[in-house]
mmCIF file of C-alpha atoms and ligand atoms in Angstrom:
data_model
loop_
_atom_site.group_PDB
_atom_site.id
_atom_site.type_symbol
_atom_site.label_atom_id
_atom_site.label_comp_id
_atom_site.label_asym_id
_atom_site.label_seq_id
_atom_site.Cartn_x
_atom_site.Cartn_y
_atom_site.Cartn_z
ATOM 1 C CA MET N 113 15.260 94.904 -19.559
ATOM 2 C CA ALA N 114 17.248 92.399 -18.185
ATOM 3 C CA ASP N 115 18.231 89.054 -20.079
ATOM 4 C CA SER N 116 15.484 87.310 -17.541
ATOM 5 C CA ASP N 117 13.227 89.660 -17.586
ATOM 6 C CA MET N 118 13.187 89.318 -21.056
ATOM 7 C CA ALA N 119 12.184 85.967 -20.899
ATOM 8 C CA TRP N 120 9.617 86.191 -18.350
ATOM 9 C CA ALA N 121 8.115 89.031 -21.114
ATOM 10 C CA ARG N 122 8.019 86.177 -23.713
ATOM 11 C CA LEU N 123 6.383 83.388 -21.322
ATOM 12 C CA ASP N 124 4.029 85.631 -20.034
ATOM 13 C CA PRO N 125 3.100 88.981 -21.716
ATOM 14 C CA THR N 126 1.516 90.458 -19.083
ATOM 15 C CA TYR N 127 4.507 90.166 -17.245
ATOM 16 C CA VAL N 128 5.438 93.629 -15.736
ATOM 17 C CA PRO N 129 8.900 94.369 -15.212
ATOM 18 C CA PRO N 130 10.114 95.881 -11.711
ATOM 19 C CA GLU N 131 11.570 99.566 -12.740
ATOM 20 C CA ILE N 132 7.535 100.528 -13.904
ATOM 21 C CA ASP N 133 5.187 101.879 -11.389
ATOM 22 C CA THR N 134 2.005 100.636 -12.593
ATOM 23 C CA SER N 135 0.087 102.654 -9.447
ATOM 24 C CA VAL N 136 0.830 106.333 -11.136
ATOM 25 C CA PRO N 137 0.261 107.779 -14.711
ATOM 26 C CA SER N 138 3.277 108.524 -17.279
ATOM 27 C CA VAL N 139 4.469 110.755 -19.538
ATOM 28 C CA ALA N 140 5.351 108.421 -21.902
ATOM 29 C CA ARG N 141 2.680 106.594 -20.817
ATOM 30 C CA VAL N 142 -0.154 108.817 -20.808
ATOM 31 C CA TYR N 143 1.319 109.860 -24.156
ATOM 32 C CA ASP N 144 1.148 106.194 -25.946
ATOM 33 C CA ALA N 145 -2.538 106.031 -24.555
ATOM 34 C CA ILE N 146 -3.822 109.244 -26.330
ATOM 35 C CA LEU N 147 -1.087 107.916 -29.369
ATOM 36 C CA GLY N 148 -3.669 104.570 -29.371
ATOM 37 C CA GLY N 149 -0.831 102.494 -28.472
ATOM 38 C CA LYS N 150 -0.974 99.427 -26.386
ATOM 39 C CA ASP N 151 2.000 100.089 -23.888
ATOM 40 C CA ASN N 152 0.275 102.027 -21.141
ATOM 41 C CA PHE N 153 -2.186 101.019 -18.133
ATOM 42 C CA ALA N 154 -5.145 101.418 -16.743
ATOM 43 C CA VAL N 155 -3.929 104.758 -15.375
ATOM 44 C CA ASP N 156 -2.603 106.225 -17.498
ATOM 45 C CA ARG N 157 -5.514 105.682 -19.524
ATOM 46 C CA ALA N 158 -8.010 107.192 -17.523
ATOM 47 C CA VAL N 159 -5.906 110.785 -17.707
ATOM 48 C CA ALA N 160 -5.421 110.403 -21.664
ATOM 49 C CA ASP N 161 -8.903 109.514 -21.572
ATOM 50 C CA ALA N 162 -9.700 112.946 -19.466
ATOM 51 C CA ALA N 163 -6.956 114.871 -21.411
ATOM 52 C CA ILE N 164 -8.616 114.195 -25.002
ATOM 53 C CA ALA N 165 -11.954 115.236 -23.196
ATOM 54 C CA ALA N 166 -11.331 117.820 -22.198
ATOM 55 C CA MET N 167 -9.149 119.035 -25.539
ATOM 56 C CA GLY N 168 -11.799 117.939 -27.897
ATOM 57 C CA ASP N 169 -9.163 117.300 -30.342
ATOM 58 C CA GLY N 170 -9.579 114.006 -30.259
ATOM 59 C CA GLY N 171 -6.309 113.110 -29.932
ATOM 60 C CA ASN N 172 -5.564 114.777 -33.081
ATOM 61 C CA GLY N 173 -2.774 117.333 -31.266
ATOM 62 C CA ALA N 174 -0.153 114.097 -30.894
ATOM 63 C CA ARG N 175 -1.023 112.233 -33.848
ATOM 64 C CA LEU N 176 -0.186 115.740 -36.211
ATOM 65 C CA ASN N 177 3.262 116.476 -33.287
ATOM 66 C CA ARG N 178 4.460 112.832 -34.199
ATOM 67 C CA ALA N 179 3.937 113.402 -38.215
ATOM 68 C CA ALA N 180 5.800 116.799 -37.580
ATOM 69 C CA LEU N 181 8.546 114.538 -35.610
ATOM 70 C CA GLY N 182 8.384 112.429 -38.782
ATOM 71 C CA ARG N 183 8.704 115.105 -42.058
ATOM 72 C CA ALA N 184 11.443 117.260 -39.503
ATOM 73 C CA VAL N 185 13.536 113.495 -39.998
ATOM 74 C CA ARG N 186 12.753 112.855 -43.013
ATOM 75 C CA TYR N 187 13.790 116.725 -43.556
ATOM 76 C CA MET N 188 17.150 116.053 -41.643
ATOM 77 C CA ALA N 189 18.092 113.653 -43.594
ATOM 78 C CA ASP N 190 17.396 114.601 -46.530
ATOM 79 C CA ARG N 191 20.357 116.931 -46.342
ATOM 80 C CA GLY N 192 22.649 114.226 -45.654
ATOM 81 C CA VAL N 193 22.149 114.075 -41.415
ATOM 82 C CA THR N 194 23.105 110.129 -40.462
ATOM 83 C CA GLN N 195 22.953 110.836 -36.956
ATOM 84 C CA PHE N 196 20.351 112.016 -34.563
ATOM 85 C CA LEU N 197 19.931 112.618 -30.974
ATOM 86 C CA ASP N 198 16.090 112.135 -30.324
ATOM 87 C CA LEU N 199 16.092 113.528 -26.464
ATOM 88 C CA GLY N 200 12.321 112.829 -24.356
ATOM 89 C CA SER N 201 11.935 110.584 -27.090
ATOM 90 C CA GLY N 202 8.449 108.956 -26.123
ATOM 91 C CA LEU N 203 7.019 105.047 -26.646
ATOM 92 C CA PRO N 204 8.402 103.124 -29.466
ATOM 93 C CA THR N 205 5.543 103.705 -31.860
ATOM 94 C CA ALA N 206 4.637 103.720 -35.069
ATOM 95 C CA GLN N 207 6.987 105.581 -37.949
ATOM 96 C CA ASN N 208 10.072 106.067 -35.142
ATOM 97 C CA THR N 209 12.647 108.730 -36.233
ATOM 98 C CA HIS N 210 15.686 105.233 -37.046
ATOM 99 C CA GLN N 211 12.912 103.955 -38.680
ATOM 100 C CA ILE N 212 12.428 107.406 -40.724
ATOM 101 C CA ALA N 213 15.985 107.939 -40.780
ATOM 102 C CA GLN N 214 17.125 104.527 -41.640
ATOM 103 C CA ALA N 215 15.256 104.192 -44.671
ATOM 104 C CA ILE N 216 16.653 106.870 -46.076
ATOM 105 C CA ASN N 217 20.410 105.652 -45.108
ATOM 106 C CA PRO N 218 20.546 102.525 -44.110
ATOM 107 C CA ALA N 219 23.858 103.561 -41.932
ATOM 108 C CA ALA N 220 21.379 106.486 -39.977
ATOM 109 C CA ARG N 221 22.649 106.047 -36.163
ATOM 110 C CA VAL N 222 20.329 106.323 -33.558
ATOM 111 C CA VAL N 223 19.989 107.415 -30.127
ATOM 112 C CA TYR N 224 17.252 107.688 -27.843
ATOM 113 C CA VAL N 225 16.496 109.397 -24.881
ATOM 114 C CA ASP N 226 13.869 109.180 -21.628
ATOM 115 C CA ASN N 227 13.249 109.060 -18.118
ATOM 116 C CA ASP N 228 10.990 106.750 -18.208
ATOM 117 C CA PRO N 229 12.190 103.261 -17.017
ATOM 118 C CA SER N 230 8.760 101.587 -19.548
ATOM 119 C CA VAL N 231 10.974 104.165 -22.860
ATOM 120 C CA SER N 232 13.893 102.103 -22.209
ATOM 121 C CA VAL N 233 12.639 98.483 -21.010
ATOM 122 C CA HIS N 234 10.120 98.392 -24.549
ATOM 123 C CA GLY N 235 12.731 100.493 -26.523
ATOM 124 C CA GLN N 236 15.156 97.440 -25.537
ATOM 125 C CA ALA N 237 12.934 94.987 -27.021
ATOM 126 C CA LEU N 238 12.265 97.110 -30.580
ATOM 127 C CA LEU N 239 16.071 97.560 -30.954
ATOM 128 C CA THR N 240 17.310 93.793 -29.887
ATOM 129 C CA GLY N 241 19.430 93.513 -33.715
ATOM 130 C CA ASP N 242 19.752 96.889 -34.699
ATOM 131 C CA ASP N 243 22.751 97.774 -33.496
ATOM 132 C CA SER N 244 22.672 101.035 -35.455
ATOM 133 C CA THR N 245 19.755 102.446 -33.087
ATOM 134 C CA VAL N 246 20.375 102.717 -28.991
ATOM 135 C CA VAL N 247 18.047 103.347 -25.928
ATOM 136 C CA VAL N 248 19.364 105.243 -23.533
ATOM 137 C CA LEU N 249 17.643 105.891 -19.566
ATOM 138 C CA ASP N 250 18.515 109.390 -19.040
ATOM 139 C CA ASP N 251 17.451 112.752 -17.344
ATOM 140 C CA VAL N 252 17.614 116.069 -20.253
ATOM 141 C CA ARG N 253 17.853 117.804 -17.237
ATOM 142 C CA SER N 254 21.424 116.897 -16.340
ATOM 143 C CA PRO N 255 23.714 117.310 -20.004
ATOM 144 C CA ASP N 256 26.215 116.847 -18.779
ATOM 145 C CA ALA N 257 26.573 113.369 -17.717
ATOM 146 C CA LEU N 258 23.831 112.425 -21.266
ATOM 147 C CA LEU N 259 26.254 113.535 -22.996
ATOM 148 C CA ALA N 260 29.307 112.223 -21.690
ATOM 149 C CA ARG N 261 27.518 108.282 -21.509
ATOM 150 C CA PRO N 262 29.319 105.888 -23.808
ATOM 151 C CA GLU N 263 26.180 105.523 -25.839
ATOM 152 C CA VAL N 264 25.438 109.479 -26.772
ATOM 153 C CA ALA N 265 30.017 109.514 -26.700
ATOM 154 C CA GLY N 266 31.380 106.814 -28.201
ATOM 155 C CA PHE N 267 28.243 106.018 -30.360
ATOM 156 C CA LEU N 268 28.028 109.242 -32.315
ATOM 157 C CA ASP N 269 30.979 111.253 -33.869
ATOM 158 C CA PHE N 270 30.391 115.144 -32.224
ATOM 159 C CA GLY N 271 32.920 116.058 -34.931
ATOM 160 C CA GLN N 272 29.860 115.272 -37.823
ATOM 161 C CA PRO N 273 26.742 117.405 -37.812
ATOM 162 C CA ILE N 274 23.637 115.519 -35.312
ATOM 163 C CA GLY N 275 20.303 115.890 -35.626
ATOM 164 C CA LEU N 276 19.088 117.354 -32.196
ATOM 165 C CA ILE N 277 15.455 116.118 -31.635
ATOM 166 C CA LEU N 278 12.961 118.175 -28.972
ATOM 167 C CA ASN N 279 9.569 116.937 -29.380
ATOM 168 C CA ALA N 280 7.370 117.867 -26.930
ATOM 169 C CA VAL N 281 10.162 117.197 -23.966
ATOM 170 C CA ILE N 282 10.870 121.043 -22.978
ATOM 171 C CA HIS N 283 7.329 122.463 -21.814
ATOM 172 C CA HIS N 284 8.659 119.362 -19.818
ATOM 173 C CA LEU N 285 10.462 121.448 -17.459
ATOM 174 C CA LEU N 286 9.930 124.026 -15.353
ATOM 175 C CA ASP N 287 11.461 127.354 -15.394
ATOM 176 C CA GLU N 288 13.322 126.793 -12.270
ATOM 177 C CA GLU N 289 15.289 124.131 -14.019
ATOM 178 C CA ASP N 290 16.602 126.630 -16.328
ATOM 179 C CA PRO N 291 15.847 124.671 -20.178
ATOM 180 C CA ARG N 292 17.232 127.427 -21.735
ATOM 181 C CA ALA N 293 19.967 127.042 -20.299
ATOM 182 C CA ILE N 294 20.212 122.928 -20.712
ATOM 183 C CA VAL N 295 18.887 123.295 -24.585
ATOM 184 C CA ALA N 296 22.111 125.848 -24.901
ATOM 185 C CA ARG N 297 24.659 123.252 -23.747
ATOM 186 C CA TYR N 298 23.351 120.329 -25.861
ATOM 187 C CA ARG N 299 23.801 123.310 -29.069
ATOM 188 C CA ASP N 300 27.308 123.689 -27.362
ATOM 189 C CA ALA N 301 28.367 120.267 -28.308
ATOM 190 C CA LEU N 302 27.410 120.100 -31.677
ATOM 191 C CA ALA N 303 29.384 120.159 -34.924
ATOM 192 C CA PRO N 304 28.434 123.126 -37.830
ATOM 193 C CA GLY N 305 25.620 121.890 -39.609
ATOM 194 C CA SER N 306 23.456 120.286 -36.728
ATOM 195 C CA TYR N 307 19.988 120.744 -36.646
ATOM 196 C CA LEU N 308 17.710 121.851 -33.793
ATOM 197 C CA GLN N 309 14.272 120.359 -34.495
ATOM 198 C CA LEU N 310 11.698 121.368 -30.888
ATOM 199 C CA THR N 311 7.789 121.131 -30.486
ATOM 200 C CA HIS N 312 6.476 122.774 -27.011
ATOM 201 C CA PHE N 313 3.023 123.313 -26.498
ATOM 202 C CA CYS N 314 2.323 127.712 -27.336
ATOM 203 C CA ASP N 315 0.256 130.025 -25.488
ATOM 204 C CA GLU N 316 -0.596 132.031 -28.041
ATOM 205 C CA SER N 317 -4.074 130.194 -29.780
ATOM 206 C CA ALA N 318 -7.390 130.803 -28.075
ATOM 207 C CA GLU N 319 -7.260 126.419 -28.161
ATOM 208 C CA ALA N 320 -3.198 126.195 -26.432
ATOM 209 C CA ARG N 321 -4.717 128.699 -23.901
ATOM 210 C CA ALA N 322 -8.100 127.031 -22.757
ATOM 211 C CA ASN N 323 -6.474 123.833 -22.999
ATOM 212 C CA SER N 324 -3.025 124.720 -21.102
ATOM 213 C CA GLU N 325 -4.382 123.390 -17.436
ATOM 214 C CA VAL N 326 -5.417 120.299 -19.304
ATOM 215 C CA LEU N 327 -2.078 119.672 -20.809
ATOM 216 C CA THR N 328 0.675 120.594 -18.289
ATOM 217 C CA ARG N 329 -1.605 119.380 -15.198
ATOM 218 C CA SER N 330 -2.853 115.371 -16.956
ATOM 219 C CA LEU N 331 0.170 115.612 -18.955
ATOM 220 C CA GLY N 332 2.250 115.452 -16.223
ATOM 221 C CA ARG N 333 4.608 118.583 -14.589
ATOM 222 C CA GLY N 334 5.845 120.999 -17.352
ATOM 223 C CA GLN N 335 4.454 124.355 -18.901
ATOM 224 C CA VAL N 336 2.937 126.252 -22.098
ATOM 225 C CA ARG N 337 5.780 129.180 -23.141
ATOM 226 C CA SER N 338 4.579 132.036 -25.482
ATOM 227 C CA ARG N 339 6.030 131.733 -28.744
ATOM 228 C CA ALA N 340 8.610 134.847 -28.570
ATOM 229 C CA GLU N 341 9.421 131.644 -25.560
ATOM 230 C CA ILE N 342 10.456 129.350 -26.986
ATOM 231 C CA GLU N 343 12.412 130.951 -29.615
ATOM 232 C CA THR N 344 15.003 131.531 -27.248
ATOM 233 C CA PHE N 345 15.489 127.951 -27.453
ATOM 234 C CA PHE N 346 16.723 128.178 -30.843
ATOM 235 C CA ASP N 347 19.462 130.758 -30.078
ATOM 236 C CA GLY N 348 22.654 130.230 -32.160
ATOM 237 C CA PHE N 349 20.763 128.185 -34.483
ATOM 238 C CA ASP N 350 19.257 129.182 -38.599
ATOM 239 C CA LEU N 351 15.118 128.346 -38.330
ATOM 240 C CA VAL N 352 15.317 127.424 -41.644
ATOM 241 C CA ALA N 353 11.114 128.302 -43.867
ATOM 242 C CA PRO N 354 8.561 128.872 -42.870
ATOM 243 C CA GLY N 355 10.267 129.547 -39.479
ATOM 244 C CA LEU N 356 8.432 128.864 -35.668
ATOM 245 C CA VAL N 357 5.084 128.044 -36.830
ATOM 246 C CA PHE N 358 1.764 125.448 -36.054
ATOM 247 C CA LEU N 359 2.178 121.746 -36.080
ATOM 248 C CA PRO N 360 0.336 121.524 -39.184
ATOM 249 C CA TYR N 361 2.419 124.161 -41.289
ATOM 250 C CA TRP N 362 5.669 122.927 -41.182
ATOM 251 C CA ARG N 363 6.149 121.820 -44.499
ATOM 252 C CA PRO N 364 3.150 119.908 -44.422
ATOM 253 C CA ASP N 365 2.728 116.878 -47.296
ATOM 254 C CA VAL N 366 -0.715 117.539 -48.469
ATOM 255 C CA PRO N 367 -2.626 121.213 -48.004
ATOM 256 C CA VAL N 368 -3.177 121.492 -44.448
ATOM 257 C CA GLU N 369 -7.612 121.973 -44.602
ATOM 258 C CA ASP N 370 -9.391 125.860 -43.209
ATOM 259 C CA PRO N 371 -9.671 126.058 -40.580
ATOM 260 C CA PRO N 372 -7.441 123.065 -39.722
ATOM 261 C CA PRO N 373 -8.612 120.159 -37.599
ATOM 262 C CA ALA N 374 -8.875 120.601 -34.174
ATOM 263 C CA GLY N 375 -5.611 120.047 -31.911
ATOM 264 C CA SER N 376 -3.520 122.031 -34.827
ATOM 265 C CA MET N 377 -2.743 125.364 -32.445
ATOM 266 C CA LEU N 378 -0.996 123.575 -29.290
ATOM 267 C CA MET N 379 2.255 122.793 -30.656
ATOM 268 C CA LEU N 380 5.080 125.229 -32.304
ATOM 269 C CA VAL N 381 7.289 123.606 -34.424
ATOM 270 C CA GLY N 382 10.373 125.039 -36.023
ATOM 271 C CA VAL N 383 14.010 123.508 -37.376
ATOM 272 C CA ALA N 384 17.187 125.011 -37.687
ATOM 273 C CA LYS N 385 20.642 124.385 -38.391
ATOM 274 C CA LYS N 386 23.981 125.658 -36.407
ATOM 275 C CA ALA N 387 25.915 127.606 -38.778
HETATM 276 C C1 LIG I 592 4.596 114.289 -24.880
HETATM 277 S S1 LIG I 592 6.282 112.710 -25.248
HETATM 278 C C2 LIG I 592 7.068 113.375 -26.446
HETATM 279 C C3 LIG I 592 7.484 111.220 -26.945
HETATM 280 C C4 LIG I 592 8.118 112.084 -28.240
HETATM 281 N N1 LIG I 592 9.201 112.906 -28.207
HETATM 282 C C5 LIG I 592 7.430 112.440 -29.414
HETATM 283 O O1 LIG I 592 6.955 114.063 -29.526
HETATM 284 O O2 LIG I 592 6.225 111.367 -29.962
HETATM 285 C C6 LIG I 592 8.015 113.654 -23.720
HETATM 286 C C7 LIG I 592 8.402 112.598 -23.302
HETATM 287 O O3 LIG I 592 9.354 113.205 -22.663
HETATM 288 C C8 LIG I 592 10.051 112.629 -20.909
HETATM 289 N N2 LIG I 592 10.518 113.179 -20.784
HETATM 290 C C9 LIG I 592 10.204 114.208 -20.070
HETATM 291 N N3 LIG I 592 10.843 114.595 -18.769
HETATM 292 C C10 LIG I 592 12.249 113.582 -19.596
HETATM 293 C C11 LIG I 592 13.276 114.135 -18.777
HETATM 294 N N4 LIG I 592 13.141 115.329 -17.719
HETATM 295 N N5 LIG I 592 13.885 113.649 -19.420
HETATM 296 C C12 LIG I 592 14.660 112.921 -20.558
HETATM 297 N N6 LIG I 592 12.702 111.908 -20.128
HETATM 298 C C13 LIG I 592 11.665 113.211 -19.982
HETATM 299 C C14 LIG I 592 8.561 111.569 -21.087
HETATM 300 O O4 LIG I 592 8.535 110.817 -20.429
HETATM 301 C C15 LIG I 592 8.076 111.732 -22.211
HETATM 302 O O5 LIG I 592 7.717 109.894 -23.109
#
């Protein structure tokens, strides 16, 4: 946000910067609405309400996705990872990557990237005065340009391990955009000892198959993929235990209920290490 926009936002909380289009829903803001956030507009809430009604999970899938991200960031930070590149990071909500990582290591550096201007506007406001975290407006589908940006290449040390986070973003990329090659390009830029964390809508469960049209239509462009397809995003990495599993089953903090709550079987999550 420009300084003048920041000043206006302080004077008038209803002020909307010109780069934010409130007439069409955005994936980031719909997801924020599903999570119960406040950085969304009527057009986003309408889609969020329709998605929650159709999925019948009360938004639980989105909350489980955030929780899986949190456990994975803790896992990586506990193993000495001090730098994170969070692509398709979404709007700031409770327990963001930098807060989790910096609670373990205050010196941890985090770069957030999202192609939705709402994210950079809110992110920059949240991060005022934080020198260890930056938010960048860019597109995951252009890895070379993104990796060359000074806020990325000049802020993270690619000679040292990095935690690459692709939480619920690759399913917004279409097959014709070759998401596998895009993820491989990021992998090739990482030093040995780096990690990839990824969550992705999977067609494996009856719950996910029933909801696949709703998921892709309501949350914007995207594709629900098979386990085998999702596994290929981890090529060149070694999945850590327990492997590629539905969200609640990745290193849960408390035992998972049996049967698991609605929304549990929508996305697979994996964390993998680059040898
Ligand atoms: C479902 S949200 C997930 C947010 C966050 N990663 C999480 O899991 O809580 C997907 C995010 O990916 C972003 N996104 C979608 N396509 C993108 C692209 N091509 N480049 C960058 N960000 C993208 C959206 O704007 C949105 O913020």
